[in-house]
mmCIF file of C-alpha atoms and ligand atoms in Angstrom:
data_model
loop_
_atom_site.group_PDB
_atom_site.id
_atom_site.type_symbol
_atom_site.label_atom_id
_atom_site.label_comp_id
_atom_site.label_asym_id
_atom_site.label_seq_id
_atom_site.Cartn_x
_atom_site.Cartn_y
_atom_site.Cartn_z
ATOM 1 C CA MET P 62 190.087 -15.637 -68.138
ATOM 2 C CA LEU P 63 186.929 -18.548 -69.536
ATOM 3 C CA PRO P 64 184.709 -17.695 -72.019
ATOM 4 C CA ASP P 65 181.358 -17.000 -70.423
ATOM 5 C CA ALA P 66 179.848 -18.326 -72.752
ATOM 6 C CA LEU P 67 180.820 -21.609 -70.997
ATOM 7 C CA ARG P 68 177.684 -21.254 -69.239
ATOM 8 C CA LEU P 69 175.445 -22.001 -72.676
ATOM 9 C CA LEU P 70 176.712 -25.225 -73.152
ATOM 10 C CA LEU P 71 175.706 -28.877 -72.806
ATOM 11 C CA CYS P 72 178.131 -31.893 -72.640
ATOM 12 C CA PRO P 73 177.881 -33.336 -76.365
ATOM 13 C CA VAL P 74 178.154 -36.756 -74.101
ATOM 14 C CA CYS P 75 175.333 -36.630 -72.234
ATOM 15 C CA ARG P 76 173.781 -33.066 -72.398
ATOM 16 C CA ASN P 77 174.660 -31.995 -68.561
ATOM 17 C CA GLY P 78 175.759 -28.382 -68.388
ATOM 18 C CA LEU P 79 179.682 -28.085 -68.192
ATOM 19 C CA MET P 80 181.878 -26.243 -65.832
ATOM 20 C CA PRO P 81 186.109 -25.772 -65.773
ATOM 21 C CA GLY P 82 187.268 -28.704 -64.881
ATOM 22 C CA GLY P 83 191.162 -27.460 -64.842
ATOM 23 C CA ASP P 84 192.714 -25.226 -66.763
ATOM 24 C CA HIS P 85 191.794 -24.951 -70.110
ATOM 25 C CA ARG P 86 189.176 -27.880 -69.193
ATOM 26 C CA LEU P 87 186.164 -28.029 -69.482
ATOM 27 C CA ALA P 88 184.057 -31.387 -67.360
ATOM 28 C CA CYS P 89 180.797 -32.242 -66.367
ATOM 29 C CA PRO P 90 179.063 -33.804 -63.618
ATOM 30 C CA SER P 91 178.973 -37.405 -65.329
ATOM 31 C CA GLY P 92 182.825 -37.808 -65.487
ATOM 32 C CA HIS P 93 183.356 -36.329 -69.784
ATOM 33 C CA SER P 94 186.216 -33.993 -70.354
ATOM 34 C CA PHE P 95 187.533 -31.832 -72.906
ATOM 35 C CA ASP P 96 190.495 -30.219 -73.075
ATOM 36 C CA ALA P 97 191.450 -27.039 -74.889
ATOM 37 C CA ALA P 98 193.315 -27.150 -77.941
ATOM 38 C CA ARG P 99 196.102 -25.184 -77.780
ATOM 39 C CA GLN P 100 194.448 -22.488 -79.876
ATOM 40 C CA GLY P 101 191.706 -22.457 -77.488
ATOM 41 C CA TYR P 102 188.432 -23.785 -79.291
ATOM 42 C CA PHE P 103 187.353 -27.094 -77.982
ATOM 43 C CA ASN P 104 187.058 -30.638 -80.167
ATOM 44 C CA PHE P 105 182.638 -31.786 -79.403
ATOM 45 C CA LEU P 106 182.726 -33.600 -81.954
ATOM 46 C CA VAL P 107 182.002 -37.437 -80.349
ATOM 47 C CA GLY P 108 181.148 -41.123 -81.391
ATOM 48 C CA LYS P 109 181.503 -42.049 -85.090
ATOM 49 C CA GLY P 110 183.559 -39.531 -87.372
ATOM 50 C CA THR P 111 180.886 -37.426 -89.628
ATOM 51 C CA VAL P 112 180.351 -37.994 -93.315
ATOM 52 C CA PHE P 113 179.905 -34.153 -93.306
ATOM 53 C CA GLU P 114 183.076 -32.886 -95.730
ATOM 54 C CA ALA P 115 185.218 -30.149 -93.603
ATOM 55 C CA ASP P 116 186.886 -27.706 -95.257
ATOM 56 C CA THR P 117 190.192 -28.738 -95.579
ATOM 57 C CA ALA P 118 193.461 -26.319 -94.329
ATOM 58 C CA ALA P 119 193.908 -25.093 -97.986
ATOM 59 C CA MET P 120 190.414 -23.629 -98.111
ATOM 60 C CA VAL P 121 190.297 -22.352 -94.685
ATOM 61 C CA ALA P 122 193.747 -20.635 -95.970
ATOM 62 C CA ALA P 123 191.862 -19.210 -98.515
ATOM 63 C CA ARG P 124 189.244 -18.152 -96.957
ATOM 64 C CA PHE P 125 191.329 -15.908 -94.478
ATOM 65 C CA ASP P 126 193.493 -14.374 -97.085
ATOM 66 C CA PHE P 127 190.482 -13.663 -98.939
ATOM 67 C CA LEU P 128 188.249 -12.052 -95.800
ATOM 68 C CA SER P 129 191.500 -10.452 -94.580
ATOM 69 C CA ARG P 130 191.356 -7.860 -97.400
ATOM 70 C CA GLY P 131 188.137 -6.600 -96.836
ATOM 71 C CA HIS P 132 186.175 -7.770 -100.119
ATOM 72 C CA TYR P 133 183.181 -9.024 -97.946
ATOM 73 C CA GLN P 134 183.607 -6.208 -95.269
ATOM 74 C CA PRO P 135 179.815 -4.962 -96.345
ATOM 75 C CA LEU P 136 178.134 -8.083 -96.221
ATOM 76 C CA ALA P 137 179.563 -8.692 -92.398
ATOM 77 C CA ASP P 138 178.797 -4.850 -91.956
ATOM 78 C CA THR P 139 175.416 -6.082 -92.697
ATOM 79 C CA VAL P 140 175.425 -9.194 -90.810
ATOM 80 C CA ALA P 141 176.152 -7.135 -87.848
ATOM 81 C CA GLU P 142 173.454 -4.526 -88.493
ATOM 82 C CA LEU P 143 170.582 -6.850 -88.798
ATOM 83 C CA ALA P 144 171.440 -9.081 -85.931
ATOM 84 C CA THR P 145 172.444 -5.920 -83.507
ATOM 85 C CA PRO P 146 168.907 -5.002 -82.608
ATOM 86 C CA ALA P 147 168.466 -8.846 -81.005
ATOM 87 C CA LEU P 148 171.420 -8.214 -78.529
ATOM 88 C CA VAL P 149 170.309 -6.293 -75.871
ATOM 89 C CA GLY P 150 171.417 -6.229 -72.100
ATOM 90 C CA PRO P 151 174.006 -8.282 -69.780
ATOM 91 C CA GLU P 152 172.837 -11.504 -70.808
ATOM 92 C CA ALA P 153 172.891 -10.770 -74.909
ATOM 93 C CA ALA P 154 173.980 -14.427 -76.695
ATOM 94 C CA VAL P 155 174.690 -15.199 -79.750
ATOM 95 C CA LEU P 156 175.491 -18.805 -81.681
ATOM 96 C CA ASP P 157 177.797 -18.512 -85.480
ATOM 97 C CA ALA P 158 176.954 -21.922 -86.855
ATOM 98 C CA GLY P 159 179.963 -22.665 -89.357
ATOM 99 C CA THR P 160 181.535 -19.674 -87.971
ATOM 100 C CA GLY P 161 184.919 -20.359 -90.396
ATOM 101 C CA THR P 162 187.948 -18.440 -90.111
ATOM 102 C CA GLY P 163 185.366 -16.138 -87.407
ATOM 103 C CA HIS P 164 185.086 -12.989 -89.438
ATOM 104 C CA TYR P 165 181.677 -12.664 -89.104
ATOM 105 C CA LEU P 166 181.697 -13.403 -85.512
ATOM 106 C CA LYS P 167 183.964 -11.162 -85.228
ATOM 107 C CA ARG P 168 182.537 -7.855 -86.730
ATOM 108 C CA LEU P 169 179.803 -8.534 -84.844
ATOM 109 C CA LEU P 170 181.149 -8.810 -81.275
ATOM 110 C CA ALA P 171 182.410 -4.823 -82.422
ATOM 111 C CA ALA P 172 179.142 -4.119 -83.008
ATOM 112 C CA ALA P 173 177.780 -5.960 -80.119
ATOM 113 C CA PRO P 174 179.310 -7.480 -77.195
ATOM 114 C CA ALA P 175 177.976 -10.477 -76.416
ATOM 115 C CA SER P 176 178.261 -13.757 -74.880
ATOM 116 C CA ALA P 177 179.602 -15.520 -78.194
ATOM 117 C CA ILE P 178 179.850 -19.155 -79.423
ATOM 118 C CA GLY P 179 181.563 -19.694 -82.729
ATOM 119 C CA LEU P 180 180.891 -23.523 -84.062
ATOM 120 C CA ASP P 181 182.289 -25.563 -86.679
ATOM 121 C CA ILE P 182 183.362 -28.510 -88.125
ATOM 122 C CA SER P 183 186.863 -27.836 -89.487
ATOM 123 C CA LYS P 184 189.617 -27.877 -86.930
ATOM 124 C CA PHE P 185 191.495 -26.063 -89.154
ATOM 125 C CA ALA P 186 188.413 -22.991 -89.213
ATOM 126 C CA LEU P 187 188.425 -23.188 -86.258
ATOM 127 C CA ARG P 188 192.522 -22.852 -85.054
ATOM 128 C CA ARG P 189 191.915 -19.010 -86.933
ATOM 129 C CA ALA P 190 188.203 -18.716 -85.034
ATOM 130 C CA ALA P 191 189.763 -19.436 -81.509
ATOM 131 C CA ARG P 192 192.603 -16.512 -82.673
ATOM 132 C CA MET P 193 189.949 -14.080 -84.259
ATOM 133 C CA ASN P 194 187.802 -14.393 -81.768
ATOM 134 C CA PRO P 195 189.124 -15.413 -78.027
ATOM 135 C CA ASP P 196 186.561 -14.473 -75.897
ATOM 136 C CA ALA P 197 184.036 -16.893 -78.099
ATOM 137 C CA VAL P 198 183.690 -20.785 -77.041
ATOM 138 C CA ASN P 199 184.902 -21.816 -80.223
ATOM 139 C CA LEU P 200 183.522 -25.355 -80.723
ATOM 140 C CA VAL P 201 184.635 -28.303 -83.335
ATOM 141 C CA SER P 202 180.983 -29.674 -83.864
ATOM 142 C CA ASP P 203 178.777 -30.703 -86.096
ATOM 143 C CA VAL P 204 175.273 -28.599 -86.774
ATOM 144 C CA TRP P 205 173.289 -31.987 -87.768
ATOM 145 C CA GLN P 206 173.828 -33.400 -84.083
ATOM 146 C CA PRO P 207 172.098 -32.018 -81.809
ATOM 147 C CA LEU P 208 174.120 -28.905 -80.795
ATOM 148 C CA PRO P 209 176.287 -28.906 -77.126
ATOM 149 C CA VAL P 210 173.560 -25.467 -76.063
ATOM 150 C CA LYS P 211 170.522 -25.438 -73.703
ATOM 151 C CA ASP P 212 167.464 -24.777 -74.391
ATOM 152 C CA ASP P 213 166.206 -21.032 -75.175
ATOM 153 C CA ALA P 214 170.247 -19.891 -74.529
ATOM 154 C CA VAL P 215 170.746 -17.691 -77.211
ATOM 155 C CA ASP P 216 169.681 -14.310 -78.654
ATOM 156 C CA VAL P 217 170.943 -14.441 -82.384
ATOM 157 C CA VAL P 218 172.162 -17.791 -84.409
ATOM 158 C CA THR P 219 173.862 -15.983 -87.683
ATOM 159 C CA VAL P 220 174.868 -18.800 -90.179
ATOM 160 C CA VAL P 221 176.727 -17.448 -93.248
ATOM 161 C CA PHE P 222 177.278 -20.006 -96.040
ATOM 162 C CA ALA P 223 176.945 -23.335 -94.374
ATOM 163 C CA PRO P 224 174.288 -25.628 -93.522
ATOM 164 C CA ARG P 225 171.240 -25.151 -91.360
ATOM 165 C CA ASN P 226 169.411 -26.883 -88.892
ATOM 166 C CA ALA P 227 166.578 -25.416 -88.530
ATOM 167 C CA ALA P 228 165.155 -27.640 -85.566
ATOM 168 C CA GLU P 229 167.876 -27.586 -83.640
ATOM 169 C CA PHE P 230 168.823 -23.574 -84.340
ATOM 170 C CA ALA P 231 164.976 -22.890 -82.639
ATOM 171 C CA ARG P 232 165.421 -24.786 -79.572
ATOM 172 C CA VAL P 233 168.749 -22.875 -79.144
ATOM 173 C CA LEU P 234 167.410 -19.843 -79.960
ATOM 174 C CA ARG P 235 165.379 -17.179 -76.982
ATOM 175 C CA PRO P 236 161.593 -16.756 -78.288
ATOM 176 C CA ALA P 237 162.389 -13.391 -78.828
ATOM 177 C CA GLY P 238 165.596 -14.140 -81.110
ATOM 178 C CA ARG P 239 166.600 -14.023 -84.760
ATOM 179 C CA LEU P 240 168.134 -16.031 -87.033
ATOM 180 C CA VAL P 241 170.301 -14.377 -89.595
ATOM 181 C CA VAL P 242 171.141 -16.283 -92.764
ATOM 182 C CA VAL P 243 173.009 -15.262 -95.826
ATOM 183 C CA THR P 244 172.768 -16.983 -99.498
ATOM 184 C CA PRO P 245 174.197 -16.324 -103.103
ATOM 185 C CA ARG P 246 171.663 -14.528 -105.087
ATOM 186 C CA SER P 247 171.768 -15.588 -108.612
ATOM 187 C CA GLY P 248 174.746 -14.305 -110.632
ATOM 188 C CA HIS P 249 176.676 -14.574 -107.699
ATOM 189 C CA LEU P 250 180.251 -14.259 -108.444
ATOM 190 C CA ALA P 251 179.330 -15.642 -112.522
ATOM 191 C CA GLU P 252 182.113 -13.879 -114.226
ATOM 192 C CA VAL P 253 184.537 -16.336 -112.253
ATOM 193 C CA ALA P 254 182.447 -19.479 -111.087
ATOM 194 C CA GLY P 255 182.500 -20.559 -114.775
ATOM 195 C CA LYS P 256 186.465 -19.783 -115.712
ATOM 196 C CA THR P 257 187.609 -21.489 -111.980
ATOM 197 C CA GLY P 258 185.838 -24.410 -112.321
ATOM 198 C CA MET P 259 184.103 -22.724 -109.511
ATOM 199 C CA LEU P 260 181.012 -24.570 -109.769
ATOM 200 C CA GLY P 261 178.858 -25.749 -106.719
ATOM 201 C CA ILE P 262 177.733 -22.340 -106.558
ATOM 202 C CA GLU P 263 173.907 -23.058 -106.117
ATOM 203 C CA PRO P 264 171.738 -19.977 -105.297
ATOM 204 C CA ALA P 265 169.577 -20.790 -102.765
ATOM 205 C CA LYS P 266 166.406 -19.943 -104.007
ATOM 206 C CA GLU P 267 164.664 -17.756 -101.327
ATOM 207 C CA GLU P 268 161.538 -20.142 -101.181
ATOM 208 C CA ARG P 269 163.892 -22.749 -100.909
ATOM 209 C CA LEU P 270 165.442 -21.069 -97.768
ATOM 210 C CA ALA P 271 162.358 -20.493 -96.092
ATOM 211 C CA ALA P 272 160.586 -23.652 -97.189
ATOM 212 C CA SER P 273 163.473 -25.509 -95.266
ATOM 213 C CA LEU P 274 162.884 -23.848 -91.912
ATOM 214 C CA ASP P 275 159.322 -23.389 -92.576
ATOM 215 C CA ALA P 276 158.600 -25.725 -89.763
ATOM 216 C CA HIS P 277 160.294 -23.758 -87.149
ATOM 217 C CA PHE P 278 160.519 -19.707 -88.570
ATOM 218 C CA GLU P 279 158.742 -17.291 -90.195
ATOM 219 C CA GLN P 280 160.959 -14.829 -92.059
ATOM 220 C CA HIS P 281 160.991 -11.865 -90.611
ATOM 221 C CA SER P 282 162.618 -9.314 -93.329
ATOM 222 C CA VAL P 283 164.962 -9.810 -96.554
ATOM 223 C CA ARG P 284 168.263 -7.590 -97.390
ATOM 224 C CA GLU P 285 169.772 -7.848 -100.628
ATOM 225 C CA LEU P 286 173.648 -6.537 -100.887
ATOM 226 C CA ASP P 287 175.303 -6.504 -104.403
ATOM 227 C CA LEU P 288 178.865 -6.178 -104.435
ATOM 228 C CA ALA P 289 181.275 -4.662 -107.411
ATOM 229 C CA LEU P 290 184.605 -5.910 -106.164
ATOM 230 C CA GLY P 291 187.452 -5.397 -108.258
ATOM 231 C CA LEU P 292 189.896 -8.644 -107.391
ATOM 232 C CA GLU P 293 193.473 -9.322 -107.952
ATOM 233 C CA PRO P 294 194.541 -12.350 -109.521
ATOM 234 C CA ALA P 295 195.913 -13.968 -106.068
ATOM 235 C CA ASP P 296 192.222 -12.624 -104.736
ATOM 236 C CA VAL P 297 190.463 -14.960 -107.685
ATOM 237 C CA GLY P 298 192.132 -17.919 -107.037
ATOM 238 C CA ASN P 299 191.231 -18.357 -102.936
ATOM 239 C CA LEU P 300 187.408 -17.003 -104.319
ATOM 240 C CA ALA P 301 187.557 -20.362 -106.595
ATOM 241 C CA LEU P 302 189.559 -22.246 -103.746
ATOM 242 C CA MET P 303 187.155 -21.072 -100.339
ATOM 243 C CA GLY P 304 184.063 -22.223 -101.758
ATOM 244 C CA PRO P 305 182.428 -25.799 -101.770
ATOM 245 C CA ALA P 306 184.594 -26.569 -105.237
ATOM 246 C CA GLY P 307 187.635 -26.253 -103.360
ATOM 247 C CA HIS P 308 187.082 -29.591 -101.739
ATOM 248 C CA HIS P 309 187.653 -31.243 -105.843
ATOM 249 C CA LEU P 310 189.294 -28.439 -107.546
ATOM 250 C CA ASP P 311 192.421 -28.947 -110.082
ATOM 251 C CA ARG P 312 195.429 -26.968 -108.010
ATOM 252 C CA SER P 313 197.460 -27.333 -111.114
ATOM 253 C CA ALA P 314 195.082 -26.137 -113.957
ATOM 254 C CA LEU P 315 193.598 -23.060 -111.678
ATOM 255 C CA GLU P 316 196.895 -21.880 -111.366
ATOM 256 C CA ALA P 317 197.558 -21.668 -115.124
ATOM 257 C CA ILE P 318 193.603 -19.877 -115.296
ATOM 258 C CA ILE P 319 194.887 -17.151 -112.157
ATOM 259 C CA ALA P 320 198.285 -16.830 -114.262
ATOM 260 C CA GLY P 321 196.724 -16.030 -117.331
ATOM 261 C CA LEU P 322 194.070 -13.350 -115.531
ATOM 262 C CA PRO P 323 194.233 -9.657 -115.902
ATOM 263 C CA PRO P 324 196.006 -7.596 -113.195
ATOM 264 C CA VAL P 325 192.476 -6.967 -112.007
ATOM 265 C CA THR P 326 188.583 -8.837 -112.925
ATOM 266 C CA LYS P 327 185.438 -7.126 -111.924
ATOM 267 C CA VAL P 328 183.201 -9.879 -110.382
ATOM 268 C CA SER P 329 180.252 -9.064 -108.528
ATOM 269 C CA ALA P 330 178.972 -10.942 -105.520
ATOM 270 C CA ARG P 331 175.097 -11.241 -104.937
ATOM 271 C CA PHE P 332 173.934 -11.612 -101.532
ATOM 272 C CA ARG P 333 171.013 -12.393 -99.783
ATOM 273 C CA ILE P 334 171.037 -11.575 -96.241
ATOM 274 C CA SER P 335 167.455 -13.482 -94.123
ATOM 275 C CA VAL P 336 165.822 -12.696 -90.859
ATOM 276 C CA PHE P 337 164.282 -14.842 -89.497
ATOM 277 C CA GLU P 338 161.855 -15.181 -85.966
ATOM 278 C CA PRO P 339 160.912 -18.327 -84.415
ATOM 279 C CA ARG P 340 157.877 -19.377 -84.470
ATOM 280 C CA LYS P 341 155.582 -19.468 -81.716
ATOM 281 C CA GLN P 342 154.980 -22.701 -80.310
ATOM 282 C CA PRO P 343 151.006 -23.255 -79.004
ATOM 283 C CA SER P 344 150.833 -23.565 -75.364
ATOM 284 C CA ALA P 345 150.555 -27.099 -74.103
HETATM 285 C C1 SAM T 536 181.577 -21.399 -97.065
HETATM 286 S S1 SAM T 536 181.912 -22.026 -95.515
HETATM 287 C C2 SAM T 536 181.405 -20.520 -94.585
HETATM 288 C C3 SAM T 536 182.362 -19.792 -93.206
HETATM 289 C C4 SAM T 536 182.152 -18.427 -92.297
HETATM 290 N N1 SAM T 536 180.326 -18.609 -92.419
HETATM 291 C C5 SAM T 536 182.436 -17.602 -93.619
HETATM 292 O O1 SAM T 536 181.243 -17.225 -94.377
HETATM 293 O O2 SAM T 536 183.610 -16.874 -93.727
HETATM 294 C C6 SAM T 536 181.345 -23.033 -94.968
HETATM 295 C C7 SAM T 536 181.262 -23.483 -92.875
HETATM 296 O O3 SAM T 536 180.364 -24.117 -92.922
HETATM 297 C C8 SAM T 536 181.157 -25.401 -92.375
HETATM 298 N N2 SAM T 536 180.471 -26.233 -92.081
HETATM 299 C C9 SAM T 536 180.518 -27.524 -92.852
HETATM 300 N N3 SAM T 536 179.734 -28.908 -92.493
HETATM 301 C C10 SAM T 536 179.282 -28.244 -91.349
HETATM 302 C C11 SAM T 536 178.636 -29.312 -90.623
HETATM 303 N N4 SAM T 536 178.298 -30.334 -91.116
HETATM 304 N N5 SAM T 536 178.625 -28.515 -89.046
HETATM 305 C C12 SAM T 536 179.513 -27.588 -89.289
HETATM 306 N N6 SAM T 536 180.089 -26.491 -90.019
HETATM 307 C C13 SAM T 536 179.900 -27.009 -91.087
HETATM 308 C C14 SAM T 536 182.603 -25.289 -92.548
HETATM 309 O O4 SAM T 536 183.618 -26.433 -92.525
HETATM 310 C C15 SAM T 536 182.887 -24.340 -93.586
HETATM 311 O O5 SAM T 536 183.432 -23.255 -92.077
HETATM 312 ZN ZN1 ZN T 537 178.553 -35.135 -69.795
#
């Protein structure tokens, strides 16, 4: 059965609606068509390649292993808890922007059944996400391009450690919808960041996050979550590889560092989960 979130999609080329156009295929009235990859996701990247760096297979594998061991489960629980009140009724719909391996979306859908779109620029991430959330529409797409989603289509947009396109999130959200954003707080993973060369975890200052969204959103609430993790050496390696530094870490140097770690490393994860609501647009 095709995911019911298909009704929320727009053709990324001409922005008409999309319909099933045969087995594992989507088509628009202008004749553009998109075949599902073997794993079930659709590649909606069109035109010139994007300048943004997609997560690599190795980064995605590290993220999958780390998240599958449940270290960030309380974060997934909190995102689900904060998103659930906005997901009511049979038309409820969610967009997970930068869905990665789909772990957070899966947790959310367990709490609140909804039509779901998982979007990421990395096809390696989408391969995992499509298996994790087979009832969602999983799209390779660039969050900095116009999103292939209709206006006022979703009740919740979740963004967990991923880029935020405020104007597009506001466009696709219904007026009573919620944007749920997870960012790291100062000191996040500090015990291992220096050791493993995991630079690039730059805490998003709350004011900066709010300012970047300000034209389209106002803050509704903020939750802070601190986790005291006890990580095995392999977990620390995965943490180092799965973040932005994974693009340029020296693997052999990292392996040497990991080999020298004690059986358990204590690490503090410090998250901020911010909930925003769309600003009311002045009536025309
Ligand atoms: C740090 S990961 C977080 C993934 C997932 N939300 C999680 O927390 O497990 C950031 C994700 O954003 C994706 N990403 C980066 N730039 C993007 C873009 N321009 N459009 C869509 N996704 C993007 C990456 O491919 C990656 O999967
Ligand atoms: Zn089209």
